[in-house]
Amino acid sequence: MAEGTDDRALPATEELDLARRALDSGDLAHAADHVAGALARAPTLPEVHETLAQLAAASGDGGLGLFPLQHQTFIGAVVARAHLLAAAGRPAEGLDLLVAATANAPGADWAGVPWVTSPELAERIGPDQAARVLMQVCAAAPDPVPPADRAALAAYLTLARNAVTVHPEHSLLLGTASALARRVDEVPLAVRWASRSVRAAPSKMGEVWLGYALRSAGRTREALAALRRAVDHDPDDLAVYADIAGTLADHGRLDEALGWIERALARNPSFDCAVHTAHRLRFQRDGDVRHLVALADFIRDNPDDSHEHGDLAECCRGRPWLGQLTPAAPAAEEPEPTGIKAGPAARELEPTTAETGPAARESGAAAAEAGPTADEPGPVTAEAATLAPVARPAPPSAEAARRLRQLAHPAWPHPPAAYDAAVALATLDLPDLLGLLAHPPEAPQTALGRVLADQDPTLWVRCVQVWTCLGLLHHRTDEPWADSTRQRVLVGLARGAEVTEAALFALVTAAWVDPAVRPDVARLVTERLTTVAEAARERPVPVAASLAHLALATPDLDPGTRALARSLAGVPGGRQRGRLRALLRRLLRPLRPRIPGPPMP
């Protein structure tokens, strides 16, 4: 369904004026186009519906032939056809089209017209049809619906009220009405309708609807009881087990939650809801990233899950490198020595004035482009790389800078999602990518760019570095990883000074999406973290905490290195991290809370 971005930009009043002119001249096809345009902009305006009725009267088939359904149909034409179907005595078909429009553009009040909100409609379509329509609305709507979009669903809630009034004992209708009411924050009404549904005809779905409504009302004990009754109705519906586990975990009862999810996995170890919930709860229990990596592997190997899950993003949200980058930490705010024994490599990670200035950025990127010398092994190893200096990279092309500005952001759902997003840089050549590192473009003139410029300009440069290095992962992907340009360049950058963190994050991300590279990446991360720990024994190292968090995000890291990373990451440094969290709260819209189980209830 096309939303109407096809160069239509006229206000509804102008579309109506053109429609009337075309209608007066007998050009019904052009009149229909303009009526559709007016409906797309003002779907409840009475004058639009009056003109649509005139157009229907002038045609030979009630106007339906003027608004055919095709593979791609303008949304205004879909809505026009819905109203004409209702006028022709086929309101159920019209409702189906309105729901489709709502799913396509949920912020518009497509159904807010008299024939939908009339009590007579509920009598005409019957309870089963009304329940089916409400199911479709619930399937199309997020849970909960954002406050700004709730008014657009008011007509459907009115339909639910009318239908429940006419059919007060229809269990399925009451349950679906409860589901819609809960989504638009009519929680007491949702509880009443769900309770009536269970009394009318006890069933698994009735108990699920009641459990969800009670949970939204904060009545957790009663909600869990309802969900347990749902399990009694159907012990094989493992989505309900996941619901119970998620509810228990949300209220601090993690051991009970894990017990329920283990029961589900014992019945079906590959059931997607149970697997997602299990890995999320295990991560909540011990904070070990291996659970999230295992979940990412499951998602990659099972792309046809029953519905969308948000467990991986929920676990990664707000966590350094799992869901956002860390801010640059000034040396003055670095931790005191941690007691880790120093070694000969302790000075390697101590930035000098030259290493942290523009010259270091240039030489690091240039060295990465040059690649290893003949003495350096190709794959990732524990030995330090010796890179030959070359000329400074040229500035990036305007197109490269444009793409980077559109992409760069200080947060992402999880590492595989960041990898997927960075494909937008896949067609840039290597000089452009290195040019972005050596010559970071200015922040975009957007809300994000302005906030970064005002609050923390260095954060934008780090965004550029992170997303450019992620873009390098998509460079020449036809080359086998061990001998690839992308691996060689990123390893060189990771062993430099200026973009160490960004390059390491890209390599860690590669390990998330490709299990074959995990041993090499884990060795490199161990090498860098060990060097940092030795340096931190003698002097503050600005990147220590950040690299420790990177290590904690690395797949297949050995237990000793993970313990070392925990030690480094746990050292105070809260002012910088707290400032970033506050900044990200301003930048990021609230994400939809996780609603376990199937998407409909």
Coordinates of C-alpha atoms in Angstrom, one line a residue:
M1 CA 0.0 0.0 0.0
A2 CA 1.5 3.3 -1.0
E3 CA 1.2 6.0 1.7
G4 CA 0.8 8.9 -0.7
T5 CA 4.4 10.1 -1.1
D6 CA 3.9 10.2 -4.9
D7 CA 4.4 14.0 -5.2
R8 CA 0.9 14.6 -3.8
A9 CA 1.3 17.7 -1.7
L10 CA -2.0 19.6 -2.1
P11 CA -4.0 20.4 1.0
A12 CA -7.3 18.5 1.3
T13 CA -9.3 21.7 0.4
E14 CA -7.4 22.1 -2.8
E15 CA -7.8 18.4 -3.6
L16 CA -11.5 18.7 -3.1
D17 CA -11.8 21.8 -5.3
L18 CA -10.0 19.9 -8.1
A19 CA -12.2 16.8 -7.5
R20 CA -15.4 18.9 -7.9
R21 CA -14.2 20.5 -11.1
A22 CA -13.4 17.2 -12.6
L23 CA -16.7 15.8 -11.4
D24 CA -18.6 18.7 -13.0
S25 CA -16.8 18.1 -16.3
G26 CA -17.5 14.4 -16.2
D27 CA -13.9 13.3 -15.7
L28 CA -14.6 10.7 -13.0
A29 CA -11.2 9.1 -13.0
H30 CA -9.5 12.4 -12.2
A31 CA -12.2 13.3 -9.7
A32 CA -11.5 9.9 -8.0
D33 CA -7.7 10.7 -7.8
H34 CA -8.3 14.0 -6.1
V35 CA -10.9 12.5 -3.7
A36 CA -8.4 9.9 -2.7
G37 CA -5.8 12.6 -2.2
A38 CA -8.2 14.5 0.1
L39 CA -9.0 11.4 2.1
A40 CA -5.3 10.7 2.6
R41 CA -5.0 14.2 4.2
A42 CA -8.3 14.6 6.0
P43 CA -9.9 11.1 6.4
T44 CA -12.7 12.4 8.6
L45 CA -13.6 15.7 6.9
P46 CA -17.3 15.7 6.1
E47 CA -16.9 17.6 2.8
V48 CA -14.6 14.8 1.6
H49 CA -17.2 12.2 2.2
E50 CA -19.9 14.3 0.6
T51 CA -17.8 14.6 -2.6
L52 CA -17.1 10.8 -2.5
A53 CA -20.9 10.2 -2.3
Q54 CA -21.5 12.5 -5.3
L55 CA -18.8 10.6 -7.2
A56 CA -20.3 7.3 -6.3
A57 CA -23.7 8.5 -7.5
A58 CA -22.3 9.7 -10.8
S59 CA -20.7 6.3 -11.6
G60 CA -22.5 3.2 -12.7
D61 CA -21.2 0.8 -10.0
G62 CA -21.4 2.9 -6.8
G63 CA -17.9 4.2 -7.5
L64 CA -16.1 0.9 -6.7
G65 CA -14.7 0.7 -10.2
L66 CA -12.9 4.0 -9.7
F67 CA -10.9 2.7 -6.8
P68 CA -9.6 -0.8 -7.8
L69 CA -7.2 -2.7 -5.6
Q70 CA -3.9 -3.3 -7.2
H71 CA -0.5 -4.5 -6.1
Q72 CA 0.4 -1.0 -5.0
T73 CA -2.6 1.1 -4.2
F74 CA -2.6 4.6 -2.9
I75 CA -3.8 4.6 0.7
G76 CA -6.4 7.3 0.0
A77 CA -7.9 5.0 -2.7
V78 CA -8.0 2.1 -0.3
V79 CA -9.9 4.1 2.3
A80 CA -12.3 5.5 -0.4
R81 CA -13.1 1.9 -1.5
A82 CA -13.7 1.0 2.1
H83 CA -16.3 3.7 2.5
L84 CA -18.0 2.7 -0.8
L85 CA -18.1 -0.9 0.2
A86 CA -19.9 0.1 3.4
A87 CA -22.4 2.2 1.5
A88 CA -23.0 -0.8 -0.8
G89 CA -24.0 -3.0 2.1
R90 CA -20.6 -4.7 2.6
P91 CA -19.3 -3.1 5.8
A92 CA -17.3 -6.1 6.9
E93 CA -15.1 -5.8 3.7
G94 CA -14.9 -2.1 4.3
L95 CA -13.7 -2.6 7.8
D96 CA -11.0 -5.0 6.6
L97 CA -9.6 -2.2 4.3
L98 CA -9.7 0.4 7.1
V99 CA -7.8 -1.9 9.3
A100 CA -5.2 -2.4 6.5
A101 CA -4.9 1.4 6.3
T102 CA -4.5 1.6 10.0
A103 CA -1.7 -1.0 9.9
N104 CA 0.0 1.0 7.1
A105 CA -0.3 4.4 8.7
P106 CA -1.3 4.0 12.4
G107 CA -1.3 7.7 13.2
A108 CA -4.2 8.6 11.0
D109 CA -7.9 8.3 12.1
W110 CA -9.0 6.2 9.1
A111 CA -12.0 4.7 10.9
G112 CA -13.3 7.8 12.7
V113 CA -16.4 8.1 10.6
P114 CA -20.1 7.7 11.5
W115 CA -20.7 4.3 9.8
V116 CA -18.0 2.7 11.9
T117 CA -19.0 4.2 15.2
S118 CA -22.7 3.7 14.7
P119 CA -24.3 1.1 17.1
E120 CA -26.1 -0.4 14.0
L121 CA -22.7 -1.7 12.6
A122 CA -22.2 -4.0 15.6
E123 CA -25.6 -5.6 14.9
R124 CA -25.0 -5.9 11.2
I125 CA -21.7 -7.6 11.3
G126 CA -22.3 -10.0 14.2
P127 CA -20.0 -10.9 17.2
D128 CA -17.6 -13.2 15.3
Q129 CA -16.9 -10.6 12.6
A130 CA -16.5 -7.9 15.2
A131 CA -14.0 -10.1 17.1
R132 CA -12.1 -10.8 13.9
V133 CA -11.8 -7.0 13.1
L134 CA -10.6 -6.3 16.6
M135 CA -8.0 -9.1 16.3
Q136 CA -6.8 -7.5 13.1
V137 CA -6.5 -4.1 14.8
C138 CA -4.6 -5.6 17.7
A139 CA -2.2 -7.5 15.4
A140 CA -1.5 -4.2 13.6
A141 CA -1.1 -2.1 16.7
P142 CA 2.0 -1.9 19.0
D143 CA 1.5 -2.9 22.6
P144 CA 1.1 -0.4 24.2
V145 CA 0.0 2.1 21.5
P146 CA 2.0 5.3 21.8
P147 CA -0.1 8.1 23.4
A148 CA 0.0 10.2 20.2
D149 CA -1.6 7.3 18.2
R150 CA -4.3 6.3 20.6
A151 CA -6.9 8.8 19.3
A152 CA -6.6 7.1 15.8
L153 CA -7.9 3.9 17.4
A154 CA -10.8 5.5 19.2
A155 CA -13.3 4.4 16.6
Y156 CA -12.3 0.8 16.9
L157 CA -12.7 1.0 20.7
T158 CA -16.2 2.5 20.1
L159 CA -17.0 -0.5 17.8
A160 CA -15.8 -2.8 20.6
R161 CA -18.1 -1.1 23.1
N162 CA -21.1 -1.3 20.8
A163 CA -20.4 -4.9 19.9
V164 CA -20.1 -5.9 23.6
T165 CA -23.3 -4.1 24.4
V166 CA -25.1 -6.1 21.7
H167 CA -23.4 -9.4 22.5
P168 CA -22.5 -9.2 26.2
E169 CA -21.8 -12.9 26.7
H170 CA -19.6 -13.6 23.6
S171 CA -16.3 -14.8 25.1
L172 CA -14.1 -14.2 22.0
L173 CA -15.5 -10.8 21.4
L174 CA -15.0 -9.8 25.1
G175 CA -11.4 -11.1 25.0
T176 CA -10.4 -9.3 21.8
A177 CA -12.1 -6.1 23.1
S178 CA -10.0 -6.4 26.2
A179 CA -6.8 -6.7 24.2
L180 CA -7.6 -3.5 22.3
A181 CA -8.6 -1.6 25.5
R182 CA -5.4 -2.6 27.1
R183 CA -3.3 -1.4 24.2
V184 CA -4.8 2.1 24.4
D185 CA -4.4 2.3 28.2
E186 CA -8.0 1.6 29.1
V187 CA -6.8 -0.9 31.6
P188 CA -9.8 -1.0 34.0
L189 CA -12.1 -1.6 31.0
A190 CA -9.7 -4.3 29.7
V191 CA -9.8 -6.1 33.1
R192 CA -13.6 -6.0 33.2
W193 CA -14.0 -7.3 29.7
A194 CA -11.4 -10.1 30.1
S195 CA -13.1 -11.1 33.4
R196 CA -16.4 -11.4 31.7
S197 CA -14.8 -13.4 28.9
V198 CA -13.5 -16.0 31.3
R199 CA -16.8 -16.2 33.1
A200 CA -18.7 -16.6 29.9
A201 CA -16.5 -19.4 28.6
P202 CA -13.3 -20.4 30.4
S203 CA -10.5 -20.9 27.9
K204 CA -6.8 -20.6 27.5
M205 CA -7.0 -17.4 25.5
G206 CA -9.5 -15.9 27.9
E207 CA -7.1 -16.5 30.8
V208 CA -4.2 -15.1 28.8
W209 CA -6.2 -11.9 28.0
L210 CA -7.2 -11.7 31.7
G211 CA -3.6 -12.2 32.8
Y212 CA -2.3 -9.5 30.5
A213 CA -5.0 -7.1 31.6
L214 CA -4.3 -7.8 35.3
R215 CA -0.6 -7.4 34.8
S216 CA -1.1 -4.0 33.1
A217 CA -3.2 -3.0 36.2
G218 CA -0.4 -3.9 38.5
R219 CA -2.2 -6.9 40.0
T220 CA 0.7 -9.3 39.5
R221 CA -0.4 -12.1 41.8
E222 CA -3.8 -12.4 40.1
A223 CA -2.1 -12.1 36.7
L224 CA 0.2 -15.0 37.4
A225 CA -2.7 -17.1 38.6
A226 CA -4.6 -16.4 35.4
L227 CA -1.6 -17.4 33.3
R228 CA -1.1 -20.6 35.3
R229 CA -4.7 -21.4 34.6
A230 CA -4.0 -20.9 30.9
V231 CA -1.2 -23.5 31.2
D232 CA -3.7 -25.9 32.8
H233 CA -5.9 -25.4 29.7
D234 CA -3.1 -26.1 27.3
P235 CA 0.2 -27.3 28.7
D236 CA 1.8 -27.4 25.2
D237 CA 1.4 -23.6 24.6
L238 CA 5.0 -22.7 25.6
A239 CA 4.5 -19.0 24.9
V240 CA 2.5 -18.8 28.1
Y241 CA 5.4 -20.3 30.0
A242 CA 7.5 -17.5 28.6
D243 CA 4.9 -15.0 29.7
I244 CA 4.9 -16.3 33.3
A245 CA 8.7 -16.4 33.3
G246 CA 8.9 -12.8 32.1
T247 CA 6.4 -11.6 34.6
L248 CA 8.2 -13.3 37.5
A249 CA 11.6 -11.9 36.4
D250 CA 10.1 -8.4 36.1
H251 CA 9.2 -8.6 39.8
G252 CA 12.5 -9.9 41.0
R253 CA 11.7 -13.6 41.2
L254 CA 14.4 -14.7 38.8
D255 CA 14.9 -18.3 40.1
E256 CA 11.1 -19.0 39.7
A257 CA 11.3 -17.4 36.2
L258 CA 14.2 -19.6 35.2
G259 CA 12.3 -22.7 36.5
W260 CA 9.3 -21.9 34.3
I261 CA 11.5 -21.4 31.2
E262 CA 13.4 -24.5 31.8
R263 CA 10.1 -26.4 31.9
A264 CA 9.3 -24.9 28.5
L265 CA 12.7 -25.8 27.0
A266 CA 12.3 -29.4 28.3
R267 CA 9.2 -29.7 26.2
N268 CA 10.7 -28.0 23.1
P269 CA 14.4 -26.8 23.2
S270 CA 14.0 -24.8 20.0
F271 CA 10.7 -23.0 20.7
D272 CA 11.6 -19.4 19.9
C273 CA 9.8 -17.6 22.7
A274 CA 11.3 -19.9 25.3
V275 CA 14.8 -19.6 23.8
H276 CA 14.7 -15.8 23.7
T277 CA 13.4 -15.6 27.2
A278 CA 15.8 -18.1 28.6
H279 CA 18.9 -16.3 27.2
R280 CA 17.6 -13.0 28.5
L281 CA 17.0 -14.3 32.0
R282 CA 20.3 -16.1 32.1
F283 CA 22.0 -12.9 31.2
Q284 CA 20.1 -11.1 33.9
R285 CA 21.3 -13.7 36.3
D286 CA 25.1 -13.5 35.7
G287 CA 25.7 -10.8 33.1
D288 CA 27.7 -13.1 30.9
V289 CA 27.6 -12.0 27.3
R290 CA 27.8 -15.6 26.1
H291 CA 24.0 -15.9 26.6
L292 CA 23.4 -12.9 24.3
V293 CA 25.8 -14.3 21.7
A294 CA 24.0 -17.6 21.9
L295 CA 20.7 -15.7 21.4
A296 CA 22.2 -13.9 18.4
D297 CA 23.3 -17.2 16.9
F298 CA 19.8 -18.6 17.4
I299 CA 18.3 -15.6 15.7
R300 CA 20.7 -15.9 12.8
D301 CA 20.1 -19.7 12.4
N302 CA 16.3 -19.4 12.8
P303 CA 15.2 -16.4 10.8
D304 CA 11.5 -17.6 10.6
D305 CA 10.6 -17.0 14.3
S306 CA 6.9 -17.0 15.1
H307 CA 7.0 -13.3 15.7
E308 CA 9.3 -10.4 16.5
H309 CA 11.2 -10.6 19.8
G310 CA 13.0 -7.8 21.5
D311 CA 14.9 -9.7 24.2
L312 CA 18.4 -9.2 22.6
A313 CA 17.8 -5.4 22.2
E314 CA 16.4 -5.2 25.7
C315 CA 19.5 -6.8 27.2
C316 CA 21.9 -4.6 25.2
R317 CA 20.1 -1.3 25.6
G318 CA 22.2 1.3 27.4
R319 CA 25.1 -1.1 28.0
P320 CA 28.6 0.1 26.9
W321 CA 29.4 -1.3 23.4
L322 CA 26.5 -3.8 23.5
G323 CA 24.0 -1.0 22.8
Q324 CA 25.9 2.3 22.8
L325 CA 29.4 3.6 22.6
T326 CA 31.2 4.9 25.7
P327 CA 32.3 8.6 26.0
A328 CA 35.9 9.5 25.9
A329 CA 37.3 9.6 29.4
P330 CA 39.7 12.4 30.3
A331 CA 42.8 11.2 32.0
A332 CA 41.9 13.2 35.1
E333 CA 38.9 11.0 35.6
E334 CA 40.7 7.7 35.1
P335 CA 41.0 5.2 38.0
E336 CA 43.9 4.8 40.3
P337 CA 46.2 1.9 39.7
T338 CA 44.4 -1.4 40.2
G339 CA 47.1 -3.6 41.6
I340 CA 47.7 -5.4 38.3
K341 CA 51.3 -6.2 37.8
A342 CA 53.2 -4.0 35.3
G343 CA 55.2 -5.5 32.5
P344 CA 57.4 -4.3 29.6
A345 CA 54.4 -3.4 27.5
A346 CA 53.0 -1.0 30.1
R347 CA 54.0 2.1 28.2
E348 CA 52.6 0.9 24.8
L349 CA 49.1 2.2 25.5
E350 CA 50.1 5.4 27.2
P351 CA 49.1 8.1 24.8
T352 CA 51.6 10.9 24.2
T353 CA 50.8 14.3 23.0
A354 CA 51.7 13.3 19.4
E355 CA 49.7 10.1 19.6
T356 CA 46.5 11.8 20.6
G357 CA 46.6 14.7 18.2
P358 CA 45.6 15.0 14.5
A359 CA 48.9 13.5 13.3
A360 CA 48.2 10.3 15.1
R361 CA 44.8 10.1 13.4
E362 CA 46.4 10.5 10.1
S363 CA 49.3 8.1 10.6
G364 CA 47.0 5.5 12.1
A365 CA 44.6 5.5 9.2
A366 CA 47.5 5.6 6.7
A367 CA 49.3 2.8 8.4
A368 CA 46.1 0.7 8.3
E369 CA 45.8 1.3 4.6
A370 CA 49.4 0.3 4.0
G371 CA 48.8 -3.1 5.7
P372 CA 51.3 -5.3 7.5
T373 CA 55.0 -5.6 6.7
A374 CA 56.5 -8.8 5.5
D375 CA 57.3 -9.7 9.1
E376 CA 53.6 -9.5 10.3
P377 CA 51.5 -12.6 10.1
G378 CA 48.2 -12.1 8.2
P379 CA 45.6 -13.5 10.6
V380 CA 45.0 -11.9 14.1
T381 CA 47.8 -13.0 16.4
A382 CA 49.0 -12.0 19.8
E383 CA 52.1 -10.3 18.4
A384 CA 52.2 -6.6 17.9
A385 CA 51.9 -5.4 14.2
T386 CA 54.5 -3.3 12.5
L387 CA 52.8 -1.1 10.0
A388 CA 54.6 0.9 7.3
P389 CA 53.8 4.7 7.2
V390 CA 52.3 6.1 4.0
A391 CA 50.9 9.4 2.9
R392 CA 48.0 10.9 4.8
P393 CA 44.5 9.8 3.4
A394 CA 42.7 12.3 1.3
P395 CA 39.4 13.8 2.6
P396 CA 36.4 11.6 1.9
S397 CA 34.1 12.3 -0.9
A398 CA 30.9 14.3 -0.4
E399 CA 28.8 11.1 -0.9
A400 CA 30.8 9.3 1.8
A401 CA 30.3 12.1 4.2
R402 CA 26.6 12.3 3.4
R403 CA 26.1 8.6 4.0
L404 CA 28.0 8.7 7.3
R405 CA 26.0 11.6 8.6
Q406 CA 22.8 9.7 7.9
L407 CA 24.0 6.6 9.7
A408 CA 26.2 7.6 12.6
H409 CA 24.5 7.5 16.0
P410 CA 25.8 6.9 19.5
A411 CA 23.4 3.9 20.1
W412 CA 22.2 0.8 18.3
P413 CA 19.9 -2.1 19.3
H414 CA 22.7 -4.7 19.5
P415 CA 25.9 -5.6 17.6
P416 CA 24.3 -7.6 14.8
A417 CA 21.9 -4.8 14.2
A418 CA 24.8 -2.3 14.0
Y419 CA 26.5 -4.6 11.5
D420 CA 23.4 -4.7 9.4
A421 CA 22.9 -1.0 9.5
A422 CA 26.5 -0.3 8.4
V423 CA 25.8 -2.0 5.1
A424 CA 24.8 1.5 4.0
L425 CA 28.6 2.1 3.7
A426 CA 29.3 -1.1 1.8
T427 CA 29.9 0.5 -1.6
L428 CA 32.4 3.1 -0.4
D429 CA 35.9 2.4 -1.4
L430 CA 38.8 2.1 1.0
P431 CA 40.2 5.6 0.5
D432 CA 36.8 7.0 1.3
L433 CA 36.5 5.0 4.5
L434 CA 40.0 5.9 5.7
G435 CA 39.3 9.5 4.7
L436 CA 36.3 9.5 7.0
L437 CA 38.6 8.4 9.9
A438 CA 41.3 11.0 9.1
H439 CA 38.9 13.8 8.3
P440 CA 35.7 13.3 10.3
P441 CA 32.9 15.3 8.6
E442 CA 31.0 17.9 10.6
A443 CA 27.9 16.7 12.6
P444 CA 24.7 16.9 10.6
Q445 CA 22.3 19.8 11.0
T446 CA 19.7 17.6 12.7
A447 CA 18.4 17.3 16.2
L448 CA 21.0 14.6 16.9
G449 CA 23.8 16.7 15.4
R450 CA 22.8 19.8 17.4
V451 CA 22.6 18.0 20.7
L452 CA 26.0 16.3 20.1
A453 CA 27.6 19.7 19.1
D454 CA 26.1 21.4 22.2
Q455 CA 26.7 18.7 24.8
D456 CA 29.7 16.7 23.8
P457 CA 31.4 17.4 20.4
T458 CA 33.9 14.6 20.9
L459 CA 31.1 12.1 20.9
W460 CA 30.3 12.9 17.3
V461 CA 33.9 12.1 16.3
R462 CA 33.6 8.8 18.1
C463 CA 30.4 8.1 16.3
V464 CA 32.2 8.7 13.0
Q465 CA 35.0 6.3 14.0
V466 CA 32.7 3.6 15.2
W467 CA 30.4 3.6 12.1
T468 CA 33.3 3.9 9.7
C469 CA 34.9 0.9 11.2
L470 CA 31.7 -1.0 11.0
G471 CA 31.5 0.1 7.4
L472 CA 34.9 -1.5 6.9
L473 CA 33.4 -4.9 7.8
H474 CA 31.4 -4.7 4.6
H475 CA 34.4 -3.8 2.4
R476 CA 35.2 -6.6 -0.1
T477 CA 33.2 -9.2 1.6
D478 CA 34.0 -11.6 -1.2
E479 CA 37.5 -11.9 0.3
P480 CA 38.0 -14.8 2.8
W481 CA 38.2 -13.2 6.3
A482 CA 41.7 -14.4 7.3
D483 CA 43.3 -12.9 4.2
S484 CA 40.9 -10.0 3.6
T485 CA 41.6 -6.3 3.3
R486 CA 38.9 -5.5 5.9
Q487 CA 40.5 -7.8 8.5
R488 CA 44.0 -6.4 7.8
V489 CA 42.9 -2.8 8.0
L490 CA 40.9 -3.2 11.2
V491 CA 43.6 -5.1 13.0
G492 CA 46.1 -2.4 12.1
L493 CA 43.7 0.3 13.4
A494 CA 43.0 -1.7 16.5
R495 CA 46.7 -1.8 17.3
G496 CA 47.1 1.9 16.8
A497 CA 46.1 4.6 19.2
E498 CA 43.5 7.0 17.8
V499 CA 40.7 4.6 16.8
T500 CA 41.6 1.5 18.8
E501 CA 38.2 1.3 20.4
A502 CA 36.2 1.7 17.2
A503 CA 38.3 -0.8 15.3
L504 CA 38.1 -3.3 18.2
F505 CA 34.3 -2.9 18.3
A506 CA 34.1 -3.6 14.6
L507 CA 36.1 -6.8 15.1
V508 CA 34.0 -7.8 18.1
T509 CA 30.9 -7.2 16.0
A510 CA 32.4 -9.4 13.3
A511 CA 32.8 -12.1 16.0
W512 CA 29.1 -11.8 16.9
V513 CA 27.9 -12.3 13.3
D514 CA 30.6 -14.9 12.3
P515 CA 31.5 -17.7 14.8
A516 CA 34.5 -18.6 12.7
V517 CA 36.4 -15.4 13.5
R518 CA 35.7 -15.6 17.3
P519 CA 39.0 -17.2 18.4
D520 CA 41.2 -14.7 16.5
V521 CA 39.2 -11.7 17.7
A522 CA 39.3 -13.0 21.3
R523 CA 43.1 -13.3 21.1
L524 CA 43.4 -9.7 19.8
V525 CA 41.1 -8.4 22.5
T526 CA 43.0 -10.3 25.2
E527 CA 46.3 -8.9 23.9
R528 CA 45.1 -5.3 24.0
L529 CA 43.4 -5.6 27.4
T530 CA 46.5 -7.2 28.9
T531 CA 48.6 -4.3 27.6
V532 CA 46.1 -1.8 29.1
A533 CA 46.1 -3.5 32.4
E534 CA 49.9 -3.4 32.6
A535 CA 49.9 0.3 31.7
A536 CA 47.2 1.1 34.2
R537 CA 49.4 -0.3 37.0
E538 CA 51.8 2.6 36.5
R539 CA 49.6 5.5 35.2
P540 CA 46.1 6.4 34.2
V541 CA 45.1 5.0 30.8
P542 CA 42.1 6.9 29.4
V543 CA 40.8 4.0 27.4
A544 CA 41.0 1.4 30.1
A545 CA 37.4 1.2 31.2
S546 CA 36.1 1.4 27.7
L547 CA 38.4 -1.4 26.4
A548 CA 37.3 -3.4 29.5
H549 CA 33.7 -3.1 28.5
L550 CA 34.6 -4.0 24.9
A551 CA 36.2 -7.2 26.3
L552 CA 33.1 -8.0 28.2
A553 CA 31.2 -7.8 25.0
T554 CA 33.6 -10.1 23.2
P555 CA 32.4 -13.7 22.3
D556 CA 34.5 -16.6 23.5
L557 CA 36.8 -14.6 25.8
D558 CA 38.6 -16.8 28.3
P559 CA 37.6 -16.7 32.0
G560 CA 40.8 -15.1 33.1
T561 CA 40.6 -12.2 30.6
R562 CA 36.9 -11.8 31.5
A563 CA 37.8 -11.5 35.2
L564 CA 40.5 -8.9 34.3
A565 CA 37.9 -6.9 32.2
R566 CA 35.4 -7.0 35.1
S567 CA 38.1 -5.5 37.4
L568 CA 39.0 -2.7 35.0
A569 CA 35.4 -2.0 34.1
G570 CA 34.3 -1.8 37.7
V571 CA 36.6 1.1 38.7
P572 CA 34.8 4.4 39.3
G573 CA 34.2 6.5 36.2
G574 CA 30.6 7.2 36.7
R575 CA 30.4 10.9 35.8
Q576 CA 31.3 10.3 32.2
R577 CA 29.0 7.3 31.8
G578 CA 26.2 9.0 33.6
R579 CA 26.5 12.0 31.4
L580 CA 26.3 9.9 28.3
R581 CA 23.2 8.1 29.6
A582 CA 21.5 11.4 30.2
L583 CA 22.5 12.6 26.7
L584 CA 21.1 9.4 25.1
R585 CA 17.9 9.8 26.9
R586 CA 17.4 13.1 25.1
L587 CA 18.3 11.5 21.7
L588 CA 16.4 8.3 21.8
R589 CA 12.7 7.8 21.7
P590 CA 11.5 5.3 24.3
L591 CA 11.4 1.8 22.9
R592 CA 8.4 -0.4 23.1
P593 CA 8.5 -2.5 26.2
R594 CA 8.8 -6.2 25.7
I595 CA 5.5 -8.0 25.6
P596 CA 6.3 -11.8 25.7
G597 CA 4.3 -14.4 24.0
P598 CA 2.4 -14.2 20.7
P599 CA 1.8 -10.7 19.3
M600 CA -2.0 -10.9 19.3
P601 CA -3.3 -11.2 22.9

